[in-house]
């Protein structure tokens, strides 16, 4: 691209109003936004007023340059401009030759504290935090009055720590690890009094946990995904849900787990894609049958939904245990039944005994097919 073309693009960009420029720059990594602001006087201080910050250690080679950038940035963002969303990712290894001999937790913790202090002091509403270590200052966020949405990635949650986020309405936990002293019940959400949306994905629950309880009283949307035996939790761990206001329940890309679910009078939609951990059971049919029974019990517990989505893998697995497929349909109020299949359209059929289970006593007589593509790769910020 020649100089004339660059000048024309710059002229078009600088002719836009401030609010539109801020909106455009909000989609950029903040380091790049700052660098772009140096192009001309019109943009020089634009980044100071951005309502969205995106700071990723992947953009830096050394920790010293990363730390200096973050400290300088936050000190200049001390003005009245409110940060609505803050994405802070320090998951990539960034060291200098001197810092290699320092414990990474001790190295990063002062900077992490600075970020959390800024979130609390500047009334950030949405925080995405990726830090694969223990965060000593995480409890500071519990009483942050402005925070409404929190996404935690690979955080190690201290032993017996309840996530007491009093004002939070949405919480996403991805690849986080819980720690429990002793054996028994883990109920980390009991003090999340305003939590309405909860996502638990690929999290580690200690093998000594016998009951993992989800008791947020105002919970409306619950997603549990990518939970596998051994890798994520013990095969004997039971998921106990005591929230009764749930309208949407998703249990996807997971091994079958034992659930205890109360009556859900407000349930509207469910999405289930669960499979057996065959490599654990081998040819032990009774053990497999037990977990199939767990799945049927879970489907009956959420059977008041009007919109039901089931994966073809789940239905095929059920067909291998015809002796369990007895009784009326688990879905008493279903109006739409979707079968999710791989994105490549290929012929498939639902076995008769499974069809009989879902349509017996039900008002529907057919199903829709939805082709889905499995997502892969690094989590993308929203």
Short mmCIF file of C-alpha atoms in Angstrom, two decimals:
data_model
loop_
_atom_site.label_atom_id
_atom_site.label_comp_id
_atom_site.label_asym_id
_atom_site.label_seq_id
_atom_site.Cartn_x
_atom_site.Cartn_y
_atom_site.Cartn_z
CA UNK A 1 0.00 0.00 0.00
CA UNK A 2 1.43 3.35 -1.08
CA UNK A 3 1.71 6.59 0.87
CA UNK A 4 -1.26 8.13 -0.93
CA UNK A 5 -3.52 5.23 -0.02
CA UNK A 6 -2.37 5.37 3.60
CA UNK A 7 -3.11 9.11 3.72
CA UNK A 8 -6.59 8.55 2.28
CA UNK A 9 -7.38 5.85 4.90
CA UNK A 10 -6.06 8.10 7.67
CA UNK A 11 -8.21 10.99 6.46
CA UNK A 12 -11.33 8.80 6.39
CA UNK A 13 -10.59 7.48 9.88
CA UNK A 14 -9.93 10.85 11.48
CA UNK A 15 -13.06 12.34 9.94
CA UNK A 16 -15.26 10.04 12.04
CA UNK A 17 -16.86 11.37 15.25
CA UNK A 18 -15.21 10.53 18.59
CA UNK A 19 -17.89 8.11 19.75
CA UNK A 20 -17.59 6.07 16.55
CA UNK A 21 -13.80 6.04 16.76
CA UNK A 22 -13.98 4.86 20.35
CA UNK A 23 -16.36 2.12 19.32
CA UNK A 24 -14.00 0.94 16.54
CA UNK A 25 -10.91 1.09 18.75
CA UNK A 26 -12.70 -0.91 21.45
CA UNK A 27 -12.36 -4.01 19.28
CA UNK A 28 -8.57 -3.69 19.14
CA UNK A 29 -5.96 -5.01 21.53
CA UNK A 30 -5.25 -1.99 23.74
CA UNK A 31 -1.53 -2.05 22.96
CA UNK A 32 -2.34 -1.77 19.25
CA UNK A 33 -4.92 0.94 19.97
CA UNK A 34 -2.28 2.99 21.80
CA UNK A 35 0.19 2.52 18.95
CA UNK A 36 -2.43 3.50 16.39
CA UNK A 37 -3.21 6.64 18.38
CA UNK A 38 0.31 7.88 17.62
CA UNK A 39 -0.46 8.10 13.90
CA UNK A 40 -1.84 11.63 14.13
CA UNK A 41 -2.78 14.34 16.60
CA UNK A 42 -6.48 13.70 16.09
CA UNK A 43 -6.12 10.19 17.56
CA UNK A 44 -3.32 10.79 20.05
CA UNK A 45 -5.38 10.69 23.26
CA UNK A 46 -8.31 8.67 21.99
CA UNK A 47 -7.25 5.48 23.80
CA UNK A 48 -7.55 7.22 27.19
CA UNK A 49 -11.32 7.42 26.71
CA UNK A 50 -11.90 3.86 25.51
CA UNK A 51 -14.64 2.07 27.50
CA UNK A 52 -13.06 -1.34 26.74
CA UNK A 53 -9.55 -2.48 27.68
CA UNK A 54 -7.97 -5.60 26.18
CA UNK A 55 -4.55 -6.42 27.62
CA UNK A 56 -2.91 -9.67 26.52
CA UNK A 57 0.55 -10.80 27.57
CA UNK A 58 0.82 -12.55 24.21
CA UNK A 59 1.59 -9.12 22.72
CA UNK A 60 4.78 -8.80 24.78
CA UNK A 61 8.07 -10.68 24.81
CA UNK A 62 9.26 -9.75 28.30
CA UNK A 63 7.48 -9.30 31.58
CA UNK A 64 9.18 -5.97 32.26
CA UNK A 65 7.73 -4.36 29.13
CA UNK A 66 4.33 -5.91 29.82
CA UNK A 67 4.29 -4.68 33.43
CA UNK A 68 5.46 -1.19 32.49
CA UNK A 69 2.76 -0.95 29.84
CA UNK A 70 -0.02 -2.05 32.23
CA UNK A 71 1.08 0.28 35.03
CA UNK A 72 1.43 3.24 32.68
CA UNK A 73 -1.89 2.52 31.01
CA UNK A 74 -3.86 2.22 34.23
CA UNK A 75 -2.27 5.34 35.71
CA UNK A 76 -3.41 7.31 32.66
CA UNK A 77 -6.88 5.78 32.84
CA UNK A 78 -7.48 7.33 36.24
CA UNK A 79 -9.74 9.95 34.72
CA UNK A 80 -13.55 10.05 34.72
CA UNK A 81 -13.98 7.71 31.73
CA UNK A 82 -15.67 4.54 32.91
CA UNK A 83 -14.32 1.15 31.82
CA UNK A 84 -17.28 -1.04 30.97
CA UNK A 85 -15.28 -4.13 30.00
CA UNK A 86 -11.76 -5.21 30.93
CA UNK A 87 -10.06 -8.26 29.39
CA UNK A 88 -6.79 -9.12 31.17
CA UNK A 89 -4.86 -12.16 29.94
CA UNK A 90 -1.56 -13.05 31.56
CA UNK A 91 -1.56 -16.71 30.60
CA UNK A 92 1.41 -16.63 28.23
CA UNK A 93 4.94 -17.00 29.65
CA UNK A 94 6.81 -13.69 29.52
CA UNK A 95 10.11 -13.51 31.33
CA UNK A 96 13.48 -11.87 31.17
CA UNK A 97 16.71 -13.66 31.96
CA UNK A 98 16.79 -12.15 35.45
CA UNK A 99 13.15 -12.87 36.20
CA UNK A 100 13.39 -16.54 35.28
CA UNK A 101 14.72 -17.29 38.77
CA UNK A 102 11.78 -15.60 40.52
CA UNK A 103 8.68 -17.58 41.44
CA UNK A 104 6.05 -16.70 38.83
CA UNK A 105 3.37 -16.15 41.46
CA UNK A 106 5.54 -13.63 43.33
CA UNK A 107 6.48 -12.00 40.04
CA UNK A 108 2.93 -11.50 38.78
CA UNK A 109 1.03 -10.89 42.01
CA UNK A 110 1.79 -7.14 42.42
CA UNK A 111 0.59 -6.50 38.89
CA UNK A 112 -2.51 -8.65 39.39
CA UNK A 113 -3.28 -6.70 42.57
CA UNK A 114 -2.92 -3.45 40.65
CA UNK A 115 -5.42 -4.65 38.04
CA UNK A 116 -7.96 -5.84 40.62
CA UNK A 117 -7.66 -2.58 42.55
CA UNK A 118 -8.33 -0.69 39.33
CA UNK A 119 -11.40 -2.83 38.60
CA UNK A 120 -12.83 -2.13 42.05
CA UNK A 121 -11.94 1.59 42.16
CA UNK A 122 -13.13 2.39 38.64
CA UNK A 123 -16.43 0.53 38.72
CA UNK A 124 -15.72 -1.95 35.93
CA UNK A 125 -18.86 -3.85 34.93
CA UNK A 126 -17.41 -6.78 32.96
CA UNK A 127 -14.09 -8.45 33.78
CA UNK A 128 -12.45 -11.31 31.87
CA UNK A 129 -9.43 -12.57 33.78
CA UNK A 130 -7.03 -15.25 32.52
CA UNK A 131 -4.33 -16.14 35.03
CA UNK A 132 -3.38 -19.83 35.51
CA UNK A 133 -2.40 -19.48 39.16
CA UNK A 134 -3.79 -18.70 42.60
CA UNK A 135 -5.11 -15.13 42.81
CA UNK A 136 -4.62 -13.96 46.39
CA UNK A 137 -6.62 -10.79 45.81
CA UNK A 138 -9.65 -12.46 44.22
CA UNK A 139 -11.80 -11.88 47.37
CA UNK A 140 -11.48 -8.13 46.75
CA UNK A 141 -13.90 -8.59 43.88
CA UNK A 142 -16.55 -10.18 46.11
CA UNK A 143 -17.87 -6.81 47.23
CA UNK A 144 -17.26 -4.87 44.03
CA UNK A 145 -20.57 -3.06 43.60
CA UNK A 146 -20.21 -2.39 39.87
CA UNK A 147 -19.17 -5.85 38.66
CA UNK A 148 -21.96 -7.68 36.85
CA UNK A 149 -20.16 -10.18 34.58
CA UNK A 150 -17.02 -12.10 35.51
CA UNK A 151 -15.13 -14.61 33.35
CA UNK A 152 -12.34 -16.53 35.05
CA UNK A 153 -9.95 -18.74 33.08
CA UNK A 154 -7.58 -21.29 34.66
CA UNK A 155 -7.82 -19.62 38.07
CA UNK A 156 -6.89 -21.82 41.04
CA UNK A 157 -9.48 -21.23 43.75
CA UNK A 158 -8.09 -21.43 47.27
CA UNK A 159 -9.21 -24.25 49.63
CA UNK A 160 -12.76 -23.93 50.99
CA UNK A 161 -13.24 -20.55 49.30
CA UNK A 162 -16.82 -19.64 48.50
CA UNK A 163 -17.22 -17.33 45.53
CA UNK A 164 -19.16 -14.70 47.47
CA UNK A 165 -19.91 -12.33 44.60
CA UNK A 166 -22.83 -10.40 46.05
CA UNK A 167 -23.73 -8.24 43.01
CA UNK A 168 -22.62 -10.51 40.17
CA UNK A 169 -25.28 -11.62 37.67
CA UNK A 170 -23.11 -13.68 35.25
CA UNK A 171 -20.19 -15.95 36.11
CA UNK A 172 -18.13 -18.04 33.67
CA UNK A 173 -15.58 -20.49 35.04
CA UNK A 174 -13.38 -22.07 32.35
CA UNK A 175 -10.60 -24.54 33.24
CA UNK A 176 -10.62 -23.33 36.83
CA UNK A 177 -9.49 -25.60 39.67
CA UNK A 178 -11.21 -25.92 43.01
CA UNK A 179 -9.31 -27.00 46.10
CA UNK A 180 -10.96 -28.59 49.13
CA UNK A 181 -9.45 -29.42 52.52
CA UNK A 182 -10.81 -32.78 53.65
CA UNK A 183 -13.70 -34.69 52.08
CA UNK A 184 -17.33 -33.82 51.68
CA UNK A 185 -19.48 -31.18 49.97
CA UNK A 186 -18.30 -28.23 47.91
CA UNK A 187 -20.87 -25.46 47.50
CA UNK A 188 -19.00 -22.45 46.08
CA UNK A 189 -21.99 -20.41 44.86
CA UNK A 190 -24.24 -20.28 47.91
CA UNK A 191 -23.55 -16.58 48.57
CA UNK A 192 -23.96 -15.46 44.96
CA UNK A 193 -27.33 -13.99 45.81
CA UNK A 194 -27.93 -12.22 42.47
CA UNK A 195 -26.31 -14.73 40.11
CA UNK A 196 -28.56 -15.50 37.13
CA UNK A 197 -26.15 -16.98 34.57
CA UNK A 198 -23.55 -19.62 35.42
CA UNK A 199 -21.16 -21.48 33.09
CA UNK A 200 -18.90 -24.23 34.42
CA UNK A 201 -16.63 -25.55 31.67
CA UNK A 202 -13.69 -27.97 31.88
CA UNK A 203 -13.15 -27.21 35.59
CA UNK A 204 -11.25 -29.44 38.01
CA UNK A 205 -13.12 -30.68 41.07
CA UNK A 206 -10.97 -32.53 43.64
CA UNK A 207 -11.47 -36.30 43.82
CA UNK A 208 -12.27 -35.99 47.54
CA UNK A 209 -15.41 -33.98 46.70
CA UNK A 210 -18.43 -36.28 47.02
CA UNK A 211 -21.09 -33.64 46.36
CA UNK A 212 -20.67 -30.55 44.19
CA UNK A 213 -23.61 -28.28 44.97
CA UNK A 214 -25.02 -25.45 42.88
CA UNK A 215 -27.29 -23.43 45.13
CA UNK A 216 -27.36 -19.86 43.76
CA UNK A 217 -30.95 -18.87 44.66
CA UNK A 218 -31.63 -16.62 41.63
CA UNK A 219 -29.99 -18.81 38.99
CA UNK A 220 -31.83 -18.80 35.63
CA UNK A 221 -29.37 -20.13 33.04
CA UNK A 222 -27.00 -22.99 33.86
CA UNK A 223 -24.40 -24.48 31.49
CA UNK A 224 -22.13 -27.38 32.44
CA UNK A 225 -19.74 -28.42 29.70
CA UNK A 226 -16.61 -30.48 29.02
CA UNK A 227 -16.70 -32.28 32.35
CA UNK A 228 -15.04 -35.69 32.13
CA UNK A 229 -14.43 -38.43 34.66
CA UNK A 230 -10.93 -38.61 36.12
CA UNK A 231 -9.70 -35.54 34.23
CA UNK A 232 -12.24 -33.19 35.83
CA UNK A 233 -13.89 -35.03 38.70
CA UNK A 234 -14.33 -38.37 40.45
CA UNK A 235 -16.78 -40.87 38.97
CA UNK A 236 -18.57 -40.93 42.34
CA UNK A 237 -19.03 -37.17 42.52
CA UNK A 238 -22.69 -36.13 42.54
CA UNK A 239 -23.88 -32.79 41.16
CA UNK A 240 -26.64 -31.43 43.40
CA UNK A 241 -28.65 -28.52 42.03
CA UNK A 242 -30.90 -26.75 44.54
CA UNK A 243 -31.70 -23.65 42.45
CA UNK A 244 -35.37 -23.80 41.48
CA UNK A 245 -35.69 -20.81 39.12
CA UNK A 246 -33.71 -22.33 36.24
CA UNK A 247 -35.26 -21.78 32.80
CA UNK A 248 -32.36 -22.95 30.62
CA UNK A 249 -30.16 -26.00 31.32
CA UNK A 250 -27.25 -27.13 29.13
CA UNK A 251 -25.16 -30.22 29.82
CA UNK A 252 -22.89 -30.68 26.82
CA UNK A 253 -19.66 -32.34 25.69
CA UNK A 254 -19.48 -34.18 29.00
CA UNK A 255 -19.47 -37.65 30.47
CA UNK A 256 -22.66 -38.77 32.15
CA UNK A 257 -22.72 -37.59 35.75
CA UNK A 258 -25.05 -38.32 38.62
CA UNK A 259 -27.38 -35.39 39.24
CA UNK A 260 -29.86 -34.44 41.91
CA UNK A 261 -32.21 -31.84 40.47
CA UNK A 262 -35.31 -30.40 42.19
CA UNK A 263 -38.61 -29.67 40.50
CA UNK A 264 -38.01 -26.94 37.95
CA UNK A 265 -41.41 -25.34 37.29
CA UNK A 266 -39.92 -22.58 35.09
CA UNK A 267 -37.73 -24.74 32.85
CA UNK A 268 -38.10 -23.79 29.17
CA UNK A 269 -35.18 -25.28 27.24
CA UNK A 270 -32.60 -28.04 27.71
CA UNK A 271 -29.60 -29.08 25.65
CA UNK A 272 -27.93 -32.42 26.41
CA UNK A 273 -24.86 -33.97 24.81
CA UNK A 274 -23.50 -36.55 27.25
CA UNK A 275 -21.66 -39.81 26.64
CA UNK A 276 -20.29 -42.73 28.61
CA UNK A 277 -16.66 -42.89 29.65
CA UNK A 278 -16.16 -46.27 27.97
CA UNK A 279 -12.44 -46.35 28.67
CA UNK A 280 -13.22 -46.45 32.41
CA UNK A 281 -15.71 -49.30 32.38
CA UNK A 282 -14.38 -51.60 29.68
CA UNK A 283 -16.84 -54.50 29.36
CA UNK A 284 -18.48 -54.01 32.78
CA UNK A 285 -22.09 -53.72 31.63
CA UNK A 286 -23.58 -53.09 35.08
CA UNK A 287 -21.39 -50.03 35.65
CA UNK A 288 -22.41 -48.61 32.26
CA UNK A 289 -26.06 -49.34 32.95
CA UNK A 290 -25.84 -47.41 36.22
CA UNK A 291 -24.69 -44.28 34.44
CA UNK A 292 -27.34 -44.67 31.73
CA UNK A 293 -29.89 -44.74 34.56
CA UNK A 294 -28.35 -41.50 35.86
CA UNK A 295 -28.89 -39.94 32.44
CA UNK A 296 -32.54 -41.04 32.28
CA UNK A 297 -33.14 -39.67 35.78
CA UNK A 298 -31.59 -36.34 34.78
CA UNK A 299 -33.77 -36.15 31.65
CA UNK A 300 -36.88 -36.80 33.73
CA UNK A 301 -35.86 -34.09 36.21
CA UNK A 302 -35.61 -31.49 33.42
CA UNK A 303 -38.51 -32.97 31.47
CA UNK A 304 -40.80 -29.96 31.84
CA UNK A 305 -38.96 -28.09 29.09
CA UNK A 306 -40.77 -27.10 25.92
CA UNK A 307 -37.62 -26.98 23.76
CA UNK A 308 -35.36 -30.03 23.95
CA UNK A 309 -32.06 -30.59 22.09
CA UNK A 310 -30.28 -33.95 22.24
CA UNK A 311 -27.13 -35.02 20.43
CA UNK A 312 -27.17 -37.99 18.08
CA UNK A 313 -24.28 -39.46 20.12
CA UNK A 314 -26.43 -39.43 23.26
CA UNK A 315 -29.37 -41.06 21.50
CA UNK A 316 -27.19 -43.74 19.92
CA UNK A 317 -25.66 -44.53 23.29
CA UNK A 318 -29.11 -44.86 24.89
CA UNK A 319 -30.14 -47.39 22.26
CA UNK A 320 -27.49 -49.80 23.55
CA UNK A 321 -29.41 -50.17 26.83
CA UNK A 322 -33.00 -50.99 25.81
CA UNK A 323 -33.85 -52.43 29.25
CA UNK A 324 -33.49 -48.95 30.77
CA UNK A 325 -35.73 -47.27 28.19
CA UNK A 326 -39.04 -47.99 29.90
CA UNK A 327 -41.97 -45.84 30.93
CA UNK A 328 -43.49 -42.65 29.48
CA UNK A 329 -41.52 -39.94 27.75
CA UNK A 330 -39.36 -37.88 30.14
CA UNK A 331 -40.54 -34.74 28.35
CA UNK A 332 -44.13 -34.07 29.31
CA UNK A 333 -44.45 -30.56 27.82
CA UNK A 334 -42.07 -30.69 24.86
CA UNK A 335 -43.13 -28.73 21.77
CA UNK A 336 -39.85 -28.80 19.82
CA UNK A 337 -37.43 -31.75 19.82
CA UNK A 338 -34.09 -31.15 18.11
CA UNK A 339 -31.50 -33.79 17.28
CA UNK A 340 -28.01 -32.35 16.95
CA UNK A 341 -25.75 -34.06 14.44
CA UNK A 342 -22.23 -33.38 13.11
CA UNK A 343 -21.92 -30.57 10.61
CA UNK A 344 -21.32 -32.93 7.70
CA UNK A 345 -24.82 -34.02 6.66
CA UNK A 346 -24.89 -37.78 6.73
CA UNK A 347 -27.75 -40.28 6.90
CA UNK A 348 -28.73 -41.37 10.38
CA UNK A 349 -31.75 -42.77 12.13
CA UNK A 350 -32.91 -42.87 15.72
CA UNK A 351 -33.44 -46.44 16.97
CA UNK A 352 -37.08 -47.43 17.54
CA UNK A 353 -36.73 -48.04 21.27
CA UNK A 354 -35.32 -44.53 21.76
CA UNK A 355 -38.08 -43.07 19.58
CA UNK A 356 -40.66 -44.90 21.66
CA UNK A 357 -39.15 -43.51 24.88
CA UNK A 358 -39.29 -39.88 23.78
CA UNK A 359 -42.60 -39.98 21.94
CA UNK A 360 -44.60 -42.23 24.28
CA UNK A 361 -47.26 -40.08 25.90
CA UNK A 362 -45.85 -36.96 24.23
CA UNK A 363 -47.79 -34.52 22.07
CA UNK A 364 -45.07 -34.38 19.38
CA UNK A 365 -44.50 -37.06 16.77
CA UNK A 366 -41.44 -35.83 14.92
CA UNK A 367 -38.12 -34.05 15.45
CA UNK A 368 -35.91 -31.42 13.81
CA UNK A 369 -32.29 -32.01 12.79
CA UNK A 370 -29.71 -29.36 13.59
CA UNK A 371 -26.21 -29.72 12.19
CA UNK A 372 -23.54 -28.29 14.46
CA UNK A 373 -19.83 -27.72 14.10
CA UNK A 374 -17.65 -28.53 17.08
CA UNK A 375 -15.69 -25.53 18.28
CA UNK A 376 -11.95 -25.87 18.70
CA UNK A 377 -9.03 -23.74 19.68
CA UNK A 378 -8.41 -20.98 22.20
CA UNK A 379 -11.32 -19.30 23.87
CA UNK A 380 -12.25 -16.15 22.01
CA UNK A 381 -13.10 -13.05 23.97
CA UNK A 382 -16.59 -11.75 23.39
#
